[in-house]
Amino acid sequence: MLDQVQSLKEEIQEYQVANDQELESFRLKFISRKGVVSQLFEGIKDAPVEDRKKLGISLNELKNAAQARFQYLISDLNNTPQTGEVDHKDLTLPARSTELGGVHPLSATWERIIEIFGRLGFNVSEGPEIEDDWHNFTALNFPPNHPAREMQDTFFIEKNPDVALRTHTSNVQIRIMENNKPPIRTLSPGRVFRNEAISARAHCIFHQYEILYVDENVGFVDLKQTLYHFAKEMFGKNVKIRFRPSYFPFTEPSAEIDISCLICHGKGCNICKHTGWVEIGGSGMVDPNVLENCGIDSQKYTGYAAGLGIERTTMLKYGINDLRLFTQNDVRFLKQFRSLGF
Ligand code: DAH
């Protein structure tokens, strides 16, 4: 009888089924009350007393093996489409969607700026984010004790007063003028750093784009015309732009550039501080001292420069009222810009 149990065990281990009928045959043969295993249990009482215990143990093992194999055969059958039979997949279920990434709104603006100025003949240049005092301040005509050099604005590196994270992209102006002869027409987008509290309007890490044009007979009218054109291309023909007299050490005369608030359309909001105008940057005629610092003859050449904020530009373009949204990586925000492309 033990031999019989052993050969049944082997049969069970190797049993395969191809469909529900064959599964049922397995059940009838090994699991059901009338099956072989039950019959063998019946036979225990006829076996010699000394063999009964051993027999009981191996029959229980056989029963468990049959149960386990039965469960295995059920799941195997459910997972394998049966040839010639209907596959039980629900073809009406919606397909699993593949999440597509999108261009970050700041990247889209960055590329659009390059495109607009590119058509005006500006090339793209970049400079280092870790900068020395000369390129970030001194060559730009900052007087030795100018407040912008102090700790509250500038992130210095390892307490070395000569090495800092650049506070603006104007450092690239210097590097370009030092290494190129006029005519120079360049656009320098990049990341800048300032030790400022983070709010809806300001961040300690943000992006600027610097515009520099140096040639003979460049005048303020060229600056105005270029920025008028840029504003209309970027924000649409109904945008208004104004120049406010201002001061920067590296330009003379200097002007701040305001754009009509496209977030509240003049109704008043926290971004335009209820004035209807948003400042997007500064500009002016390159100070002759700066040209000379870079080895350019200020008698022969003049130039204009401007530095604008990419975050501000993007906020105005898309009506975003909090700059912190750009860095929070909230997909509900980012998803809204999926249609943007380069
Ligand atoms: N560098 C200035 C800033 O970060 C912005 C600026 C003003 C850049 C006037 C210029 C300029 O090129 O001409 O606030």
mmCIF file of C-alpha atoms and ligand atoms in Angstrom:
data_model
loop_
_atom_site.group_PDB
_atom_site.id
_atom_site.type_symbol
_atom_site.label_atom_id
_atom_site.label_comp_id
_atom_site.label_asym_id
_atom_site.label_seq_id
_atom_site.Cartn_x
_atom_site.Cartn_y
_atom_site.Cartn_z
ATOM 1 C CA MET A 1 0.000 0.000 0.000
ATOM 2 C CA LEU A 2 2.899 2.305 0.770
ATOM 3 C CA ASP A 3 4.205 1.704 -2.721
ATOM 4 C CA GLN A 4 0.856 2.696 -4.109
ATOM 5 C CA VAL A 5 0.906 5.900 -2.053
ATOM 6 C CA GLN A 6 4.358 6.740 -3.383
ATOM 7 C CA SER A 7 3.396 6.257 -7.020
ATOM 8 C CA LEU A 8 0.206 8.354 -6.527
ATOM 9 C CA LYS A 9 2.354 11.100 -5.041
ATOM 10 C CA GLU A 10 4.499 11.115 -8.140
ATOM 11 C CA GLU A 11 1.478 11.154 -10.385
ATOM 12 C CA ILE A 12 0.082 14.152 -8.499
ATOM 13 C CA GLN A 13 3.345 16.070 -8.706
ATOM 14 C CA GLU A 14 3.470 15.692 -12.439
ATOM 15 C CA TYR A 15 -0.217 16.177 -13.176
ATOM 16 C CA GLN A 16 -0.983 18.827 -15.796
ATOM 17 C CA VAL A 17 -4.354 20.128 -16.928
ATOM 18 C CA ALA A 18 -5.219 22.002 -20.098
ATOM 19 C CA ASN A 19 -8.830 22.956 -19.377
ATOM 20 C CA ASP A 20 -11.619 22.923 -16.812
ATOM 21 C CA GLN A 21 -12.677 19.342 -17.618
ATOM 22 C CA GLU A 22 -9.217 17.998 -16.939
ATOM 23 C CA LEU A 23 -9.113 19.948 -13.701
ATOM 24 C CA GLU A 24 -12.389 18.360 -12.696
ATOM 25 C CA SER A 25 -10.977 14.895 -13.492
ATOM 26 C CA PHE A 26 -8.076 15.621 -11.158
ATOM 27 C CA ARG A 27 -10.496 16.689 -8.465
ATOM 28 C CA LEU A 28 -12.608 13.568 -8.851
ATOM 29 C CA LYS A 29 -9.610 11.298 -8.827
ATOM 30 C CA PHE A 30 -7.625 12.756 -5.919
ATOM 31 C CA ILE A 31 -9.755 15.114 -3.886
ATOM 32 C CA SER A 32 -13.358 13.962 -3.902
ATOM 33 C CA ARG A 33 -14.803 11.656 -1.254
ATOM 34 C CA LYS A 34 -14.985 8.898 -3.804
ATOM 35 C CA GLY A 35 -11.437 9.461 -5.043
ATOM 36 C CA VAL A 36 -8.413 7.206 -4.548
ATOM 37 C CA VAL A 37 -7.081 9.031 -1.539
ATOM 38 C CA SER A 38 -10.339 8.649 0.394
ATOM 39 C CA GLN A 39 -10.460 5.003 -0.546
ATOM 40 C CA LEU A 40 -6.962 4.448 0.753
ATOM 41 C CA PHE A 41 -7.943 6.085 4.072
ATOM 42 C CA GLU A 42 -10.802 3.573 4.227
ATOM 43 C CA GLY A 43 -8.273 0.778 3.769
ATOM 44 C CA ILE A 44 -6.232 1.711 6.871
ATOM 45 C CA LYS A 45 -8.510 -0.262 9.121
ATOM 46 C CA ASP A 46 -7.720 -3.440 7.156
ATOM 47 C CA ALA A 47 -3.970 -3.028 7.410
ATOM 48 C CA PRO A 48 -1.852 -4.710 10.127
ATOM 49 C CA VAL A 49 -1.980 -2.691 13.371
ATOM 50 C CA GLU A 50 1.775 -1.980 13.403
ATOM 51 C CA ASP A 51 1.615 -0.431 9.895
ATOM 52 C CA ARG A 52 -1.385 1.814 10.500
ATOM 53 C CA LYS A 53 0.446 4.748 12.027
ATOM 54 C CA LYS A 54 2.987 4.979 9.232
ATOM 55 C CA LEU A 55 0.272 4.557 6.664
ATOM 56 C CA GLY A 56 -1.825 7.322 8.238
ATOM 57 C CA ILE A 57 1.110 9.736 8.105
ATOM 58 C CA SER A 58 1.937 9.053 4.462
ATOM 59 C CA LEU A 59 -1.733 9.192 3.455
ATOM 60 C CA ASN A 60 -2.049 12.598 5.112
ATOM 61 C CA GLU A 61 0.985 13.744 3.156
ATOM 62 C CA LEU A 62 -0.631 12.455 -0.020
ATOM 63 C CA LYS A 63 -3.855 14.290 0.759
ATOM 64 C CA ASN A 64 -1.981 17.551 1.367
ATOM 65 C CA ALA A 65 0.025 17.107 -1.803
ATOM 66 C CA ALA A 66 -3.203 16.586 -3.771
ATOM 67 C CA GLN A 67 -4.751 19.746 -2.264
ATOM 68 C CA ALA A 68 -1.644 21.814 -2.980
ATOM 69 C CA ARG A 69 -1.412 20.556 -6.560
ATOM 70 C CA PHE A 70 -5.135 21.268 -7.061
ATOM 71 C CA GLN A 71 -4.687 24.907 -5.971
ATOM 72 C CA TYR A 72 -1.660 25.241 -8.197
ATOM 73 C CA LEU A 73 -3.523 23.806 -11.194
ATOM 74 C CA ILE A 74 -6.439 26.231 -10.644
ATOM 75 C CA SER A 75 -4.210 29.313 -10.642
ATOM 76 C CA ASP A 76 -2.125 28.032 -13.507
ATOM 77 C CA LEU A 77 -5.261 27.484 -15.570
ATOM 78 C CA ASN A 78 -6.573 31.001 -14.777
ATOM 79 C CA ASN A 79 -3.339 32.631 -15.854
ATOM 80 C CA THR A 80 -2.907 30.778 -19.108
ATOM 81 C CA PRO A 81 -5.264 31.555 -21.940
ATOM 82 C CA GLN A 82 -6.741 28.294 -23.060
ATOM 83 C CA THR A 83 -6.238 27.520 -26.713
ATOM 84 C CA GLY A 84 -9.386 27.512 -28.701
ATOM 85 C CA GLU A 85 -11.314 29.122 -25.860
ATOM 86 C CA VAL A 86 -12.327 32.707 -25.121
ATOM 87 C CA ASP A 87 -9.664 34.691 -23.302
ATOM 88 C CA HIS A 88 -11.235 36.109 -20.157
ATOM 89 C CA LYS A 89 -9.650 39.560 -20.521
ATOM 90 C CA ASP A 90 -12.010 42.551 -20.463
ATOM 91 C CA LEU A 91 -11.237 44.436 -23.645
ATOM 92 C CA THR A 92 -13.647 47.242 -22.741
ATOM 93 C CA LEU A 93 -11.461 48.388 -19.827
ATOM 94 C CA PRO A 94 -9.660 51.699 -20.533
ATOM 95 C CA ALA A 95 -5.970 51.255 -21.292
ATOM 96 C CA ARG A 96 -3.457 52.043 -18.579
ATOM 97 C CA SER A 97 -2.237 55.554 -19.365
ATOM 98 C CA THR A 98 1.441 56.339 -19.804
ATOM 99 C CA GLU A 99 2.351 59.516 -17.939
ATOM 100 C CA LEU A 100 4.160 61.927 -20.204
ATOM 101 C CA GLY A 101 6.503 64.531 -18.802
ATOM 102 C CA GLY A 102 6.384 68.137 -19.911
ATOM 103 C CA VAL A 103 8.616 71.127 -20.297
ATOM 104 C CA HIS A 104 8.978 73.157 -17.098
ATOM 105 C CA PRO A 105 7.422 76.626 -17.569
ATOM 106 C CA LEU A 106 10.748 78.289 -16.725
ATOM 107 C CA SER A 107 12.508 76.222 -19.403
ATOM 108 C CA ALA A 108 9.820 77.107 -21.927
ATOM 109 C CA THR A 109 10.288 80.825 -21.191
ATOM 110 C CA TRP A 110 14.070 80.453 -21.317
ATOM 111 C CA GLU A 111 13.853 78.906 -24.794
ATOM 112 C CA ARG A 112 11.336 81.489 -25.995
ATOM 113 C CA ILE A 113 13.636 84.334 -24.887
ATOM 114 C CA ILE A 114 16.517 82.785 -26.834
ATOM 115 C CA GLU A 115 14.278 82.450 -29.877
ATOM 116 C CA ILE A 116 13.065 86.074 -29.800
ATOM 117 C CA PHE A 117 16.527 87.579 -29.303
ATOM 118 C CA GLY A 118 18.046 85.076 -31.699
ATOM 119 C CA ARG A 119 15.919 86.525 -34.479
ATOM 120 C CA LEU A 120 17.344 89.961 -33.623
ATOM 121 C CA GLY A 121 20.858 88.638 -34.088
ATOM 122 C CA PHE A 122 21.796 87.922 -30.450
ATOM 123 C CA ASN A 123 23.909 84.874 -29.732
ATOM 124 C CA VAL A 124 23.740 82.978 -26.436
ATOM 125 C CA SER A 125 26.540 83.122 -23.893
ATOM 126 C CA GLU A 126 26.941 81.755 -20.408
ATOM 127 C CA GLY A 127 29.253 82.449 -17.499
ATOM 128 C CA PRO A 128 30.186 80.820 -14.197
ATOM 129 C CA GLU A 129 27.799 80.692 -11.246
ATOM 130 C CA ILE A 130 30.734 80.858 -8.834
ATOM 131 C CA GLU A 131 32.330 84.195 -9.541
ATOM 132 C CA ASP A 132 35.128 86.458 -8.360
ATOM 133 C CA ASP A 133 34.711 89.999 -7.096
ATOM 134 C CA TRP A 134 36.096 91.537 -10.300
ATOM 135 C CA HIS A 135 33.493 90.061 -12.649
ATOM 136 C CA ASN A 136 30.526 90.256 -10.302
ATOM 137 C CA PHE A 137 31.231 93.734 -8.864
ATOM 138 C CA THR A 138 34.441 95.663 -9.474
ATOM 139 C CA ALA A 139 34.519 95.633 -13.279
ATOM 140 C CA LEU A 140 30.839 96.589 -13.183
ATOM 141 C CA ASN A 141 31.831 99.836 -11.482
ATOM 142 C CA PHE A 142 30.556 98.972 -8.010
ATOM 143 C CA PRO A 143 32.178 101.400 -5.561
ATOM 144 C CA PRO A 144 34.269 99.583 -2.912
ATOM 145 C CA ASN A 145 31.672 99.899 -0.157
ATOM 146 C CA HIS A 146 28.525 99.422 -2.203
ATOM 147 C CA PRO A 147 25.832 97.787 -0.019
ATOM 148 C CA ALA A 148 25.212 95.005 -2.599
ATOM 149 C CA ARG A 149 28.625 93.539 -1.772
ATOM 150 C CA GLU A 150 27.668 93.018 1.817
ATOM 151 C CA MET A 151 26.683 89.771 3.405
ATOM 152 C CA GLN A 152 22.933 90.333 3.342
ATOM 153 C CA ASP A 153 22.797 90.065 -0.446
ATOM 154 C CA THR A 154 25.711 87.915 -1.470
ATOM 155 C CA PHE A 155 26.456 84.287 -0.671
ATOM 156 C CA PHE A 156 30.207 84.146 -0.170
ATOM 157 C CA ILE A 157 32.055 80.885 -0.456
ATOM 158 C CA GLU A 158 34.106 79.702 2.487
ATOM 159 C CA LYS A 159 34.385 83.192 3.973
ATOM 160 C CA ASN A 160 36.580 84.243 1.062
ATOM 161 C CA PRO A 161 35.457 87.776 0.124
ATOM 162 C CA ASP A 162 36.778 87.299 -3.409
ATOM 163 C CA VAL A 163 34.675 84.250 -4.294
ATOM 164 C CA ALA A 164 30.890 84.317 -4.286
ATOM 165 C CA LEU A 165 27.809 82.928 -5.975
ATOM 166 C CA ARG A 166 27.010 85.465 -8.664
ATOM 167 C CA THR A 167 24.246 87.850 -7.668
ATOM 168 C CA HIS A 168 23.299 88.636 -11.273
ATOM 169 C CA THR A 169 24.060 87.588 -14.843
ATOM 170 C CA SER A 170 25.878 90.904 -15.444
ATOM 171 C CA ASN A 171 29.136 89.020 -14.778
ATOM 172 C CA VAL A 172 28.756 87.514 -18.253
ATOM 173 C CA GLN A 173 28.788 91.022 -19.801
ATOM 174 C CA ILE A 174 32.271 91.505 -18.424
ATOM 175 C CA ARG A 175 33.556 88.119 -19.514
ATOM 176 C CA ILE A 176 32.190 88.605 -23.037
ATOM 177 C CA MET A 177 33.556 92.165 -23.406
ATOM 178 C CA GLU A 178 36.953 91.112 -22.054
ATOM 179 C CA ASN A 179 37.233 88.416 -24.692
ATOM 180 C CA ASN A 180 35.493 89.846 -27.759
ATOM 181 C CA LYS A 181 35.721 92.940 -29.918
ATOM 182 C CA PRO A 182 32.585 94.932 -30.844
ATOM 183 C CA PRO A 183 30.146 94.525 -32.448
ATOM 184 C CA ILE A 184 28.858 92.373 -29.570
ATOM 185 C CA ARG A 185 25.254 91.262 -29.429
ATOM 186 C CA THR A 186 24.728 88.630 -26.780
ATOM 187 C CA LEU A 187 22.062 87.153 -24.542
ATOM 188 C CA SER A 188 23.108 85.434 -21.309
ATOM 189 C CA PRO A 189 20.472 83.456 -19.456
ATOM 190 C CA GLY A 190 21.450 81.865 -16.161
ATOM 191 C CA ARG A 191 20.939 81.112 -12.512
ATOM 192 C CA VAL A 192 21.700 83.719 -9.866
ATOM 193 C CA PHE A 193 21.827 83.712 -6.067
ATOM 194 C CA ARG A 194 20.898 86.222 -3.408
ATOM 195 C CA ASN A 195 20.572 85.940 0.313
ATOM 196 C CA GLU A 196 16.901 86.891 0.358
ATOM 197 C CA ALA A 197 13.878 85.590 2.228
ATOM 198 C CA ILE A 198 11.669 83.358 0.080
ATOM 199 C CA SER A 199 8.212 84.762 -0.662
ATOM 200 C CA ALA A 200 5.624 84.826 -3.455
ATOM 201 C CA ARG A 201 7.732 87.486 -5.221
ATOM 202 C CA ALA A 202 11.316 86.597 -4.310
ATOM 203 C CA HIS A 203 13.626 83.597 -3.978
ATOM 204 C CA CYS A 204 17.259 83.137 -3.014
ATOM 205 C CA ILE A 205 17.896 81.183 -6.237
ATOM 206 C CA PHE A 206 16.360 82.519 -9.421
ATOM 207 C CA HIS A 207 17.120 83.146 -13.093
ATOM 208 C CA GLN A 208 17.971 86.203 -15.128
ATOM 209 C CA TYR A 209 18.735 86.991 -18.729
ATOM 210 C CA GLU A 210 21.256 89.606 -19.576
ATOM 211 C CA ILE A 211 21.155 91.469 -22.865
ATOM 212 C CA LEU A 212 24.224 93.267 -24.166
ATOM 213 C CA TYR A 213 24.718 95.182 -27.385
ATOM 214 C CA VAL A 214 27.967 97.095 -27.986
ATOM 215 C CA ASP A 215 28.798 98.781 -31.275
ATOM 216 C CA GLU A 216 29.381 102.215 -32.783
ATOM 217 C CA ASN A 217 26.434 104.606 -32.419
ATOM 218 C CA VAL A 218 24.284 102.460 -30.138
ATOM 219 C CA GLY A 219 21.786 104.697 -28.351
ATOM 220 C CA PHE A 220 19.052 104.525 -25.751
ATOM 221 C CA VAL A 221 16.487 104.475 -28.544
ATOM 222 C CA ASP A 222 17.892 101.106 -29.656
ATOM 223 C CA LEU A 223 17.455 99.741 -26.148
ATOM 224 C CA LYS A 224 13.855 100.945 -25.983
ATOM 225 C CA GLN A 225 12.977 99.627 -29.409
ATOM 226 C CA THR A 226 14.500 96.215 -28.692
ATOM 227 C CA LEU A 227 12.648 95.856 -25.410
ATOM 228 C CA TYR A 228 9.358 97.058 -26.910
ATOM 229 C CA HIS A 229 9.705 94.442 -29.583
ATOM 230 C CA PHE A 230 10.651 91.766 -27.067
ATOM 231 C CA ALA A 231 7.695 92.562 -24.787
ATOM 232 C CA LYS A 232 5.196 92.330 -27.641
ATOM 233 C CA GLU A 233 6.679 89.053 -28.873
ATOM 234 C CA MET A 234 6.707 87.570 -25.395
ATOM 235 C CA PHE A 235 3.432 88.846 -23.940
ATOM 236 C CA GLY A 236 1.302 89.822 -26.942
ATOM 237 C CA LYS A 237 0.570 93.079 -28.667
ATOM 238 C CA ASN A 238 -1.639 94.505 -25.905
ATOM 239 C CA VAL A 239 1.115 94.580 -23.298
ATOM 240 C CA LYS A 240 2.339 97.944 -22.038
ATOM 241 C CA ILE A 241 5.941 98.618 -21.120
ATOM 242 C CA ARG A 242 7.426 101.618 -19.327
ATOM 243 C CA PHE A 243 10.910 102.778 -18.426
ATOM 244 C CA ARG A 244 11.466 104.361 -14.996
ATOM 245 C CA PRO A 245 14.643 106.353 -14.337
ATOM 246 C CA SER A 246 16.839 104.440 -11.917
ATOM 247 C CA TYR A 247 20.421 103.893 -10.844
ATOM 248 C CA PHE A 248 22.864 101.026 -11.457
ATOM 249 C CA PRO A 249 26.632 101.432 -11.050
ATOM 250 C CA PHE A 250 27.248 99.842 -14.462
ATOM 251 C CA THR A 251 24.855 101.927 -16.600
ATOM 252 C CA GLU A 252 24.386 105.620 -17.243
ATOM 253 C CA PRO A 253 21.609 106.591 -17.762
ATOM 254 C CA SER A 254 19.717 103.693 -16.160
ATOM 255 C CA ALA A 255 16.088 102.662 -16.246
ATOM 256 C CA GLU A 256 13.960 100.043 -14.613
ATOM 257 C CA ILE A 257 11.587 98.168 -16.911
ATOM 258 C CA ASP A 258 7.955 97.681 -15.921
ATOM 259 C CA ILE A 259 5.358 95.552 -17.693
ATOM 260 C CA SER A 260 1.601 96.115 -17.282
ATOM 261 C CA CYS A 261 0.406 93.490 -14.807
ATOM 262 C CA LEU A 262 -0.917 90.538 -16.791
ATOM 263 C CA ILE A 263 -1.890 88.691 -13.627
ATOM 264 C CA CYS A 264 -4.615 91.077 -12.431
ATOM 265 C CA HIS A 265 -4.852 93.214 -15.600
ATOM 266 C CA GLY A 266 -4.668 96.363 -13.531
ATOM 267 C CA LYS A 267 -7.264 95.360 -10.915
ATOM 268 C CA GLY A 268 -4.528 95.136 -8.271
ATOM 269 C CA CYS A 269 -2.780 92.046 -6.875
ATOM 270 C CA ASN A 270 0.087 91.073 -4.574
ATOM 271 C CA ILE A 271 2.513 90.651 -7.467
ATOM 272 C CA CYS A 272 2.113 94.217 -8.813
ATOM 273 C CA LYS A 273 1.611 95.481 -5.256
ATOM 274 C CA HIS A 274 -1.676 97.004 -6.450
ATOM 275 C CA THR A 275 0.062 99.359 -8.883
ATOM 276 C CA GLY A 276 -0.872 97.593 -12.132
ATOM 277 C CA TRP A 277 2.833 97.413 -13.087
ATOM 278 C CA VAL A 278 5.410 94.682 -12.498
ATOM 279 C CA GLU A 279 9.129 95.370 -12.583
ATOM 280 C CA ILE A 280 10.912 92.735 -14.666
ATOM 281 C CA GLY A 281 14.416 94.137 -14.666
ATOM 282 C CA GLY A 282 16.889 96.937 -15.114
ATOM 283 C CA SER A 283 18.597 98.430 -18.135
ATOM 284 C CA GLY A 284 20.661 101.312 -19.364
ATOM 285 C CA MET A 285 23.591 102.501 -21.453
ATOM 286 C CA VAL A 286 26.775 100.669 -20.492
ATOM 287 C CA ASP A 287 28.832 103.026 -18.320
ATOM 288 C CA PRO A 288 32.049 104.103 -20.140
ATOM 289 C CA ASN A 289 34.040 102.932 -17.090
ATOM 290 C CA VAL A 290 32.735 99.400 -17.639
ATOM 291 C CA LEU A 291 33.729 99.444 -21.313
ATOM 292 C CA GLU A 292 37.203 100.664 -20.368
ATOM 293 C CA ASN A 293 37.496 98.024 -17.609
ATOM 294 C CA CYS A 294 37.076 95.432 -20.363
ATOM 295 C CA GLY A 295 39.492 97.050 -22.775
ATOM 296 C CA ILE A 296 36.878 98.569 -25.088
ATOM 297 C CA ASP A 297 37.417 102.111 -26.359
ATOM 298 C CA SER A 298 34.565 104.136 -24.867
ATOM 299 C CA GLN A 299 35.231 107.019 -27.258
ATOM 300 C CA LYS A 300 34.487 104.824 -30.212
ATOM 301 C CA TYR A 301 31.888 102.408 -28.865
ATOM 302 C CA THR A 302 28.691 102.660 -26.878
ATOM 303 C CA GLY A 303 26.353 99.920 -25.743
ATOM 304 C CA TYR A 304 23.161 99.115 -23.948
ATOM 305 C CA ALA A 305 22.550 96.382 -21.407
ATOM 306 C CA ALA A 306 19.588 94.959 -19.563
ATOM 307 C CA GLY A 307 19.028 92.261 -16.978
ATOM 308 C CA LEU A 308 15.561 90.748 -16.598
ATOM 309 C CA GLY A 309 14.072 88.020 -14.408
ATOM 310 C CA ILE A 310 12.991 84.736 -15.987
ATOM 311 C CA GLU A 311 10.638 83.949 -13.075
ATOM 312 C CA ARG A 312 8.942 87.350 -13.339
ATOM 313 C CA THR A 313 8.638 86.976 -17.105
ATOM 314 C CA THR A 314 7.082 83.528 -16.732
ATOM 315 C CA MET A 315 4.676 84.682 -14.018
ATOM 316 C CA LEU A 316 3.435 87.491 -16.218
ATOM 317 C CA LYS A 317 3.184 85.322 -19.289
ATOM 318 C CA TYR A 318 1.132 82.565 -17.671
ATOM 319 C CA GLY A 319 -0.624 84.502 -14.890
ATOM 320 C CA ILE A 320 1.198 82.734 -12.043
ATOM 321 C CA ASN A 321 0.915 84.592 -8.762
ATOM 322 C CA ASP A 322 3.445 82.746 -6.597
ATOM 323 C CA LEU A 323 7.053 82.177 -7.593
ATOM 324 C CA ARG A 324 7.456 79.323 -5.111
ATOM 325 C CA LEU A 325 5.295 77.136 -7.383
ATOM 326 C CA PHE A 326 8.238 76.842 -9.774
ATOM 327 C CA THR A 327 10.322 74.871 -7.325
ATOM 328 C CA GLN A 328 7.743 72.900 -5.362
ATOM 329 C CA ASN A 329 7.420 70.250 -8.089
ATOM 330 C CA ASP A 330 3.700 69.856 -7.501
ATOM 331 C CA VAL A 331 2.539 67.850 -10.518
ATOM 332 C CA ARG A 332 -0.913 69.485 -10.363
ATOM 333 C CA PHE A 333 0.837 72.767 -11.188
ATOM 334 C CA LEU A 334 3.351 71.349 -13.671
ATOM 335 C CA LYS A 335 0.739 69.324 -15.565
ATOM 336 C CA GLN A 336 -0.920 72.542 -16.684
ATOM 337 C CA PHE A 337 2.104 73.337 -18.853
ATOM 338 C CA ARG A 338 2.276 69.988 -20.643
ATOM 339 C CA SER A 339 1.312 71.468 -23.961
ATOM 340 C CA LEU A 340 4.356 73.759 -23.957
ATOM 341 C CA GLY A 341 7.166 72.685 -26.200
ATOM 342 C CA PHE A 342 10.452 74.067 -27.306
HETATM 343 N N1 DAH B 1 22.178 93.284 -12.712
HETATM 344 C C1 DAH B 1 20.984 93.980 -12.316
HETATM 345 C C2 DAH B 1 20.307 93.230 -11.202
HETATM 346 O O1 DAH B 1 20.570 92.105 -11.002
HETATM 347 C C3 DAH B 1 20.034 94.108 -13.443
HETATM 348 C C4 DAH B 1 20.545 94.980 -14.522
HETATM 349 C C5 DAH B 1 20.289 96.319 -14.527
HETATM 350 C C6 DAH B 1 21.295 94.438 -15.551
HETATM 351 C C7 DAH B 1 20.720 97.145 -15.538
HETATM 352 C C8 DAH B 1 21.770 95.250 -16.558
HETATM 353 C C9 DAH B 1 21.465 96.621 -16.530
HETATM 354 O O2 DAH B 1 22.488 94.805 -17.560
HETATM 355 O O3 DAH B 1 21.909 97.399 -17.556
HETATM 356 O O4 DAH B 1 19.467 93.759 -10.561
#
